[in-house]
Amino acid sequence: MRKKKPFRVLEERLKYNYIVIELFKRRKIFSFGLSTSIGDGGIGHPEQGTYRSYFEAKNAALHRVVDCHKSPLQHAILRKFRLMNDLDQPLLFDDM
């Protein structure tokens, strides 16, 4: 089976740490795939969720990153990522 091409990829790397969010769009439904390596742990989630907008899917992925990385070291590293500043942004462009 061939891998689906993402609608948009959000990626940020800091030395050996990274966050990669692949956002998929099918009709008017969005979903995300997530891969991270933060400090001493990492996660990988294939395509997940059904969201009405790009921003809902992106914010859900960022919340998943915070929920999965719980140690103080990981939270200190997460604060350095520019992507993590976008948590809970208002859905201004909901029709995207």
N, CA, C and O atoms as CSV, one atom per row, in Angstrom:
chain,resi,resn,atom,element,x,y,z
A,1,MET,N,N,0.839,-1.177,0.000
A,1,MET,CA,C,0.000,0.000,0.000
A,1,MET,C,C,0.884,1.240,0.000
A,1,MET,O,O,1.878,1.306,0.723
A,2,ARG,N,N,0.523,2.197,-0.797
A,2,ARG,CA,C,1.353,3.379,-0.916
A,2,ARG,C,C,0.946,4.430,0.117
A,2,ARG,O,O,-0.223,4.547,0.483
A,3,LYS,N,N,1.931,5.183,0.573
A,3,LYS,CA,C,1.690,6.207,1.598
A,3,LYS,C,C,0.989,7.422,0.983
A,3,LYS,O,O,1.320,7.856,-0.120
A,4,LYS,N,N,0.023,7.954,1.716
A,4,LYS,CA,C,-0.703,9.141,1.254
A,4,LYS,C,C,0.199,10.367,1.347
A,4,LYS,O,O,1.022,10.483,2.256
A,5,LYS,N,N,0.034,11.262,0.407
A,5,LYS,CA,C,0.814,12.493,0.408
A,5,LYS,C,C,0.148,13.508,1.338
A,5,LYS,O,O,-1.053,13.755,1.227
A,6,PRO,N,N,0.930,14.102,2.262
A,6,PRO,CA,C,0.323,15.070,3.190
A,6,PRO,C,C,-0.047,16.385,2.506
A,6,PRO,O,O,0.581,16.806,1.535
A,7,PHE,N,N,-1.085,17.014,3.045
A,7,PHE,CA,C,-1.547,18.329,2.605
A,7,PHE,C,C,-0.508,19.385,2.993
A,7,PHE,O,O,-0.196,20.275,2.202
A,8,ARG,N,N,0.022,19.282,4.207
A,8,ARG,CA,C,1.041,20.208,4.696
A,8,ARG,C,C,1.899,19.494,5.731
A,8,ARG,O,O,1.400,18.657,6.483
A,9,VAL,N,N,3.195,19.821,5.773
A,9,VAL,CA,C,4.113,19.244,6.756
A,9,VAL,C,C,4.696,20.383,7.590
A,9,VAL,O,O,5.274,21.328,7.052
A,10,LEU,N,N,4.538,20.282,8.904
A,10,LEU,CA,C,5.141,21.230,9.839
A,10,LEU,C,C,6.290,20.497,10.520
A,10,LEU,O,O,6.087,19.469,11.165
A,11,GLU,N,N,7.477,21.027,10.372
A,11,GLU,CA,C,8.646,20.337,10.892
A,11,GLU,C,C,9.579,21.347,11.548
A,11,GLU,O,O,9.823,22.432,11.020
A,12,GLU,N,N,10.092,20.961,12.709
A,12,GLU,CA,C,11.068,21.809,13.392
A,12,GLU,C,C,12.088,20.907,14.070
A,12,GLU,O,O,11.738,19.906,14.695
A,13,ARG,N,N,13.344,21.278,13.937
A,13,ARG,CA,C,14.437,20.503,14.522
A,13,ARG,C,C,15.327,21.418,15.358
A,13,ARG,O,O,15.662,22.530,14.950
A,14,LEU,N,N,15.697,20.929,16.527
A,14,LEU,CA,C,16.648,21.606,17.411
A,14,LEU,C,C,17.685,20.583,17.838
A,14,LEU,O,O,17.403,19.721,18.671
A,15,LYS,N,N,18.879,20.670,17.277
A,15,LYS,CA,C,19.944,19.692,17.512
A,15,LYS,C,C,19.410,18.282,17.281
A,15,LYS,O,O,19.082,17.936,16.147
A,16,TYR,N,N,19.314,17.460,18.327
A,16,TYR,CA,C,18.875,16.074,18.173
A,16,TYR,C,C,17.382,15.891,18.446
A,16,TYR,O,O,16.888,14.763,18.420
A,17,ASN,N,N,16.676,16.952,18.701
A,17,ASN,CA,C,15.249,16.894,18.999
A,17,ASN,C,C,14.462,17.380,17.784
A,17,ASN,O,O,14.894,18.287,17.072
A,18,TYR,N,N,13.304,16.766,17.558
A,18,TYR,CA,C,12.488,17.212,16.421
A,18,TYR,C,C,11.010,16.938,16.661
A,18,TYR,O,O,10.631,16.073,17.450
A,19,ILE,N,N,10.195,17.705,15.951
A,19,ILE,CA,C,8.748,17.514,15.877
A,19,ILE,C,C,8.378,17.565,14.398
A,19,ILE,O,O,8.718,18.521,13.701
A,20,VAL,N,N,7.682,16.537,13.921
A,20,VAL,CA,C,7.202,16.510,12.539
A,20,VAL,C,C,5.705,16.209,12.578
A,20,VAL,O,O,5.286,15.168,13.084
A,21,ILE,N,N,4.909,17.125,12.041
A,21,ILE,CA,C,3.459,16.950,11.965
A,21,ILE,C,C,3.077,16.948,10.491
A,21,ILE,O,O,3.319,17.916,9.769
A,22,GLU,N,N,2.476,15.847,10.058
A,22,GLU,CA,C,1.959,15.765,8.692
A,22,GLU,C,C,0.455,15.931,8.760
A,22,GLU,O,O,-0.226,15.179,9.458
A,23,LEU,N,N,-0.063,16.900,8.046
A,23,LEU,CA,C,-1.505,17.154,8.026
A,23,LEU,C,C,-2.072,16.667,6.698
A,23,LEU,O,O,-1.549,16.983,5.630
A,24,PHE,N,N,-3.154,15.889,6.783
A,24,PHE,CA,C,-3.779,15.311,5.612
A,24,PHE,C,C,-5.163,15.925,5.424
A,24,PHE,O,O,-5.840,16.280,6.389
A,25,LYS,N,N,-5.565,16.041,4.160
A,25,LYS,CA,C,-6.893,16.584,3.854
A,25,LYS,C,C,-7.584,15.651,2.867
A,25,LYS,O,O,-7.050,15.353,1.799
A,26,ARG,N,N,-8.769,15.198,3.233
A,26,ARG,CA,C,-9.616,14.392,2.372
A,26,ARG,C,C,-10.989,15.015,2.363
A,26,ARG,O,O,-11.649,15.096,3.399
A,27,ARG,N,N,-11.415,15.450,1.217
A,27,ARG,CA,C,-12.649,16.226,1.076
A,27,ARG,C,C,-12.538,17.445,1.977
A,27,ARG,O,O,-11.650,18.268,1.754
A,28,LYS,N,N,-13.382,17.606,2.973
A,28,LYS,CA,C,-13.228,18.750,3.885
A,28,LYS,C,C,-12.912,18.277,5.298
A,28,LYS,O,O,-13.262,18.940,6.275
A,29,ILE,N,N,-12.250,17.132,5.402
A,29,ILE,CA,C,-11.879,16.546,6.685
A,29,ILE,C,C,-10.354,16.519,6.790
A,29,ILE,O,O,-9.664,16.120,5.852
A,30,PHE,N,N,-9.841,16.947,7.938
A,30,PHE,CA,C,-8.404,16.973,8.174
A,30,PHE,C,C,-8.024,15.928,9.218
A,30,PHE,O,O,-8.824,15.595,10.092
A,31,SER,N,N,-6.798,15.413,9.123
A,31,SER,CA,C,-6.244,14.505,10.114
A,31,SER,C,C,-4.742,14.777,10.195
A,31,SER,O,O,-4.199,15.534,9.390
A,32,PHE,N,N,-4.074,14.155,11.171
A,32,PHE,CA,C,-2.641,14.398,11.312
A,32,PHE,C,C,-1.882,13.114,11.614
A,32,PHE,O,O,-2.434,12.160,12.161
A,33,GLY,N,N,-0.609,13.111,11.249
A,33,GLY,CA,C,0.353,12.094,11.634
A,33,GLY,C,C,1.450,12.797,12.395
A,33,GLY,O,O,1.805,13.928,12.062
A,34,LEU,N,N,1.999,12.148,13.415
A,34,LEU,CA,C,2.924,12.820,14.322
A,34,LEU,C,C,4.144,11.955,14.581
A,34,LEU,O,O,4.024,10.747,14.785
A,35,SER,N,N,5.313,12.571,14.573
A,35,SER,CA,C,6.562,11.898,14.904
A,35,SER,C,C,7.424,12.880,15.679
A,35,SER,O,O,7.669,13.993,15.215
A,36,THR,N,N,7.891,12.472,16.870
A,36,THR,CA,C,8.741,13.355,17.671
A,36,THR,C,C,9.882,12.575,18.300
A,36,THR,O,O,9.805,11.360,18.483
A,37,SER,N,N,10.918,13.287,18.619
A,37,SER,CA,C,12.009,12.791,19.451
A,37,SER,C,C,12.413,13.963,20.331
A,37,SER,O,O,13.035,14.916,19.860
A,38,ILE,N,N,12.055,13.892,21.612
A,38,ILE,CA,C,12.297,14.992,22.546
A,38,ILE,C,C,13.032,14.433,23.756
A,38,ILE,O,O,12.509,13.571,24.463
A,39,GLY,N,N,14.243,14.921,23.993
A,39,GLY,CA,C,15.011,14.475,25.157
A,39,GLY,C,C,15.275,12.987,25.101
A,39,GLY,O,O,15.917,12.498,24.172
A,40,ASP,N,N,14.779,12.266,26.095
A,40,ASP,CA,C,15.037,10.828,26.195
A,40,ASP,C,C,13.871,9.975,25.708
A,40,ASP,O,O,13.838,8.774,25.973
A,41,GLY,N,N,12.917,10.572,25.003
A,41,GLY,CA,C,11.769,9.802,24.517
A,41,GLY,C,C,11.247,10.332,23.210
A,41,GLY,O,O,11.510,11.473,22.830
A,42,GLY,N,N,10.510,9.497,22.533
A,42,GLY,CA,C,9.915,9.909,21.270
A,42,GLY,C,C,8.596,9.187,21.058
A,42,GLY,O,O,8.293,8.207,21.739
A,43,ILE,N,N,7.819,9.681,20.111
A,43,ILE,CA,C,6.551,9.047,19.769
A,43,ILE,C,C,6.377,9.055,18.266
A,43,ILE,O,O,6.986,9.857,17.557
A,44,GLY,N,N,5.558,8.172,17.803
A,44,GLY,CA,C,5.176,8.145,16.404
A,44,GLY,C,C,3.735,7.699,16.315
A,44,GLY,O,O,3.400,6.596,16.749
A,45,HIS,N,N,2.887,8.525,15.767
A,45,HIS,CA,C,1.479,8.189,15.585
A,45,HIS,C,C,1.162,8.341,14.105
A,45,HIS,O,O,1.417,9.396,13.524
A,46,PRO,N,N,0.612,7.310,13.493
A,46,PRO,CA,C,0.181,7.461,12.096
A,46,PRO,C,C,-1.037,8.368,12.025
A,46,PRO,O,O,-1.425,8.983,13.018
A,47,GLU,N,N,-1.619,8.443,10.875
A,47,GLU,CA,C,-2.755,9.341,10.638
A,47,GLU,C,C,-3.850,9.133,11.687
A,47,GLU,O,O,-4.316,8.013,11.899
A,48,GLN,N,N,-4.253,10.232,12.340
A,48,GLN,CA,C,-5.233,10.164,13.421
A,48,GLN,C,C,-6.244,11.282,13.313
A,48,GLN,O,O,-5.940,12.373,12.832
A,49,GLY,N,N,-7.440,10.998,13.764
A,49,GLY,CA,C,-8.454,12.023,13.968
A,49,GLY,C,C,-9.211,12.445,12.735
A,49,GLY,O,O,-8.801,12.192,11.602
A,50,THR,N,N,-10.328,13.097,12.989
A,50,THR,CA,C,-11.103,13.777,11.950
A,50,THR,C,C,-11.461,15.140,12.506
A,50,THR,O,O,-12.143,15.251,13.526
A,51,TYR,N,N,-11.001,16.163,11.835
A,51,TYR,CA,C,-11.189,17.540,12.296
A,51,TYR,C,C,-11.774,18.367,11.165
A,51,TYR,O,O,-11.526,18.093,9.991
A,52,ARG,N,N,-12.559,19.388,11.529
A,52,ARG,CA,C,-13.231,20.224,10.536
A,52,ARG,C,C,-12.304,21.228,9.884
A,52,ARG,O,O,-12.594,21.705,8.786
A,53,SER,N,N,-11.178,21.569,10.539
A,53,SER,CA,C,-10.290,22.575,9.961
A,53,SER,C,C,-8.829,22.200,10.161
A,53,SER,O,O,-8.477,21.365,10.995
A,54,TYR,N,N,-8.007,22.844,9.372
A,54,TYR,CA,C,-6.554,22.673,9.455
A,54,TYR,C,C,-6.064,23.044,10.848
A,54,TYR,O,O,-5.238,22.333,11.422
A,55,PHE,N,N,-6.563,24.150,11.397
A,55,PHE,CA,C,-6.084,24.631,12.684
A,55,PHE,C,C,-6.485,23.709,13.831
A,55,PHE,O,O,-5.718,23.543,14.779
A,56,GLU,N,N,-7.667,23.109,13.762
A,56,GLU,CA,C,-8.066,22.146,14.791
A,56,GLU,C,C,-7.147,20.929,14.770
A,56,GLU,O,O,-6.736,20.446,15.825
A,57,ALA,N,N,-6.824,20.437,13.589
A,57,ALA,CA,C,-5.932,19.279,13.470
A,57,ALA,C,C,-4.532,19.621,13.979
A,57,ALA,O,O,-3.914,18.829,14.690
A,58,LYS,N,N,-4.037,20.806,13.611
A,58,LYS,CA,C,-2.698,21.218,14.058
A,58,LYS,C,C,-2.654,21.362,15.575
A,58,LYS,O,O,-1.712,20.888,16.210
A,59,ASN,N,N,-3.650,22.004,16.163
A,59,ASN,CA,C,-3.678,22.180,17.617
A,59,ASN,C,C,-3.834,20.850,18.343
A,59,ASN,O,O,-3.251,20.664,19.411
A,60,ALA,N,N,-4.607,19.922,17.787
A,60,ALA,CA,C,-4.740,18.597,18.398
A,60,ALA,C,C,-3.399,17.867,18.388
A,60,ALA,O,O,-3.052,17.193,19.358
A,61,ALA,N,N,-2.646,17.998,17.300
A,61,ALA,CA,C,-1.327,17.364,17.225
A,61,ALA,C,C,-0.380,17.972,18.255
A,61,ALA,O,O,0.370,17.245,18.907
A,62,LEU,N,N,-0.404,19.293,18.409
A,62,LEU,CA,C,0.477,19.944,19.381
A,62,LEU,C,C,0.100,19.551,20.813
A,62,LEU,O,O,0.976,19.377,21.660
A,63,HIS,N,N,-1.191,19.413,21.082
A,63,HIS,CA,C,-1.619,18.952,22.409
A,63,HIS,C,C,-1.161,17.513,22.651
A,63,HIS,O,O,-0.790,17.165,23.772
A,64,ARG,N,N,-1.183,16.682,21.618
A,64,ARG,CA,C,-0.712,15.304,21.753
A,64,ARG,C,C,0.775,15.279,22.108
A,64,ARG,O,O,1.205,14.447,22.906
A,65,VAL,N,N,1.561,16.183,21.522
A,65,VAL,CA,C,2.983,16.271,21.852
A,65,VAL,C,C,3.153,16.570,23.337
A,65,VAL,O,O,3.941,15.909,24.014
A,66,VAL,N,N,2.428,17.553,23.847
A,66,VAL,CA,C,2.529,17.935,25.260
A,66,VAL,C,C,2.064,16.789,26.158
A,66,VAL,O,O,2.688,16.520,27.185
A,67,ASP,N,N,0.976,16.112,25.784
A,67,ASP,CA,C,0.443,15.029,26.604
A,67,ASP,C,C,1.380,13.826,26.669
A,67,ASP,O,O,1.432,13.146,27.693
A,68,CYS,N,N,2.117,13.552,25.599
A,68,CYS,CA,C,2.973,12.366,25.551
A,68,CYS,C,C,4.350,12.586,26.180
A,68,CYS,O,O,4.985,11.626,26.616
A,69,HIS,N,N,4.811,13.811,26.233
A,69,HIS,CA,C,6.128,14.110,26.820
A,69,HIS,C,C,5.902,14.784,28.163
A,69,HIS,O,O,5.538,15.959,28.220
A,70,LYS,N,N,6.118,14.041,29.244
A,70,LYS,CA,C,5.719,14.515,30.572
A,70,LYS,C,C,6.871,14.886,31.509
A,70,LYS,O,O,6.640,15.575,32.503
A,71,SER,N,N,8.093,14.454,31.228
A,71,SER,CA,C,9.185,14.712,32.171
A,71,SER,C,C,9.584,16.192,32.161
A,71,SER,O,O,9.377,16.879,31.160
A,72,PRO,N,N,10.153,16.687,33.264
A,72,PRO,CA,C,10.591,18.099,33.316
A,72,PRO,C,C,11.620,18.438,32.232
A,72,PRO,O,O,11.587,19.533,31.672
A,73,LEU,N,N,12.528,17.512,31.936
A,73,LEU,CA,C,13.518,17.749,30.879
A,73,LEU,C,C,12.826,17.922,29.530
A,73,LEU,O,O,13.168,18.826,28.768
A,74,GLN,N,N,11.858,17.061,29.235
A,74,GLN,CA,C,11.151,17.151,27.962
A,74,GLN,C,C,10.353,18.449,27.860
A,74,GLN,O,O,10.306,19.060,26.793
A,75,HIS,N,N,9.726,18.875,28.954
A,75,HIS,CA,C,8.971,20.138,28.930
A,75,HIS,C,C,9.906,21.331,28.741
A,75,HIS,O,O,9.543,22.299,28.072
A,76,ALA,N,N,11.095,21.274,29.319
A,76,ALA,CA,C,12.066,22.360,29.126
A,76,ALA,C,C,12.478,22.441,27.659
A,76,ALA,O,O,12.620,23.536,27.115
A,77,ILE,N,N,12.671,21.305,27.022
A,77,ILE,CA,C,13.044,21.289,25.602
A,77,ILE,C,C,11.870,21.762,24.740
A,77,ILE,O,O,12.068,22.516,23.787
A,78,LEU,N,N,10.645,21.324,25.069
A,78,LEU,CA,C,9.470,21.717,24.285
A,78,LEU,C,C,9.269,23.231,24.270
A,78,LEU,O,O,8.806,23.780,23.271
A,79,ARG,N,N,9.609,23.906,25.359
A,79,ARG,CA,C,9.442,25.366,25.407
A,79,ARG,C,C,10.306,26.086,24.378
A,79,ARG,O,O,10.010,27.222,24.008
A,80,LYS,N,N,11.374,25.435,23.914
A,80,LYS,CA,C,12.284,26.058,22.943
A,80,LYS,C,C,11.779,25.953,21.504
A,80,LYS,O,O,12.288,26.641,20.620
A,81,PHE,N,N,10.795,25.111,21.264
A,81,PHE,CA,C,10.268,24.941,19.910
A,81,PHE,C,C,9.305,26.068,19.568
A,81,PHE,O,O,8.401,26.379,20.343
A,82,ARG,N,N,9.501,26.667,18.421
A,82,ARG,CA,C,8.630,27.728,17.931
A,82,ARG,C,C,7.214,27.202,17.678
A,82,ARG,O,O,6.238,27.914,17.913
A,83,LEU,N,N,7.102,25.968,17.204
A,83,LEU,CA,C,5.791,25.365,16.949
A,83,LEU,C,C,4.922,25.313,18.198
A,83,LEU,O,O,3.701,25.440,18.107
A,84,MET,N,N,5.533,25.128,19.354
A,84,MET,CA,C,4.765,24.964,20.581
A,84,MET,C,C,4.157,26.278,21.068
A,84,MET,O,O,3.345,26.269,21.993
A,85,ASN,N,N,4.532,27.404,20.464
A,85,ASN,CA,C,3.919,28.683,20.818
A,85,ASN,C,C,2.533,28.843,20.219
A,85,ASN,O,O,1.814,29.773,20.583
A,86,ASP,N,N,2.134,27.947,19.299
A,86,ASP,CA,C,0.863,28.061,18.585
A,86,ASP,C,C,-0.284,27.323,19.263
A,86,ASP,O,O,-1.380,27.267,18.705
A,87,LEU,N,N,-0.072,26.765,20.430
A,87,LEU,CA,C,-1.121,26.003,21.108
A,87,LEU,C,C,-2.349,26.872,21.357
A,87,LEU,O,O,-2.233,28.007,21.817
A,88,ASP,N,N,-3.519,26.332,21.051
A,88,ASP,CA,C,-4.810,26.984,21.321
A,88,ASP,C,C,-4.967,28.354,20.660
A,88,ASP,O,O,-5.523,29.273,21.262
A,89,GLN,N,N,-4.490,28.489,19.454
A,89,GLN,CA,C,-4.736,29.730,18.719
A,89,GLN,C,C,-6.200,29.779,18.314
A,89,GLN,O,O,-6.791,28.733,18.046
A,90,PRO,N,N,-6.795,30.950,18.261
A,90,PRO,CA,C,-8.193,31.028,17.820
A,90,PRO,C,C,-8.341,30.556,16.387
A,90,PRO,O,O,-7.424,30.703,15.578
A,91,LEU,N,N,-9.480,29.996,16.078
A,91,LEU,CA,C,-9.725,29.454,14.742
A,91,LEU,C,C,-10.181,30.566,13.795
A,91,LEU,O,O,-11.325,30.581,13.340
A,92,LEU,N,N,-9.267,31.494,13.508
A,92,LEU,CA,C,-9.609,32.659,12.694
A,92,LEU,C,C,-9.889,32.284,11.241
A,92,LEU,O,O,-10.747,32.885,10.595
A,93,PHE,N,N,-9.168,31.297,10.735
A,93,PHE,CA,C,-9.288,30.935,9.317
A,93,PHE,C,C,-9.925,29.562,9.205
A,93,PHE,O,O,-9.368,28.670,8.566
A,94,ASP,N,N,-11.066,29.387,9.810
A,94,ASP,CA,C,-11.705,28.076,9.914
A,94,ASP,C,C,-12.081,27.478,8.565
A,94,ASP,O,O,-12.253,26.264,8.462
A,95,ASP,N,N,-12.213,28.298,7.534
A,95,ASP,CA,C,-12.642,27.784,6.231
A,95,ASP,C,C,-11.494,27.288,5.376
A,95,ASP,O,O,-11.739,26.860,4.248
A,96,MET,N,N,-10.260,27.320,5.841
A,96,MET,CA,C,-9.098,26.922,5.048
A,96,MET,C,C,-9.183,25.497,4.585
A,96,MET,O,O,-8.278,25.014,3.905
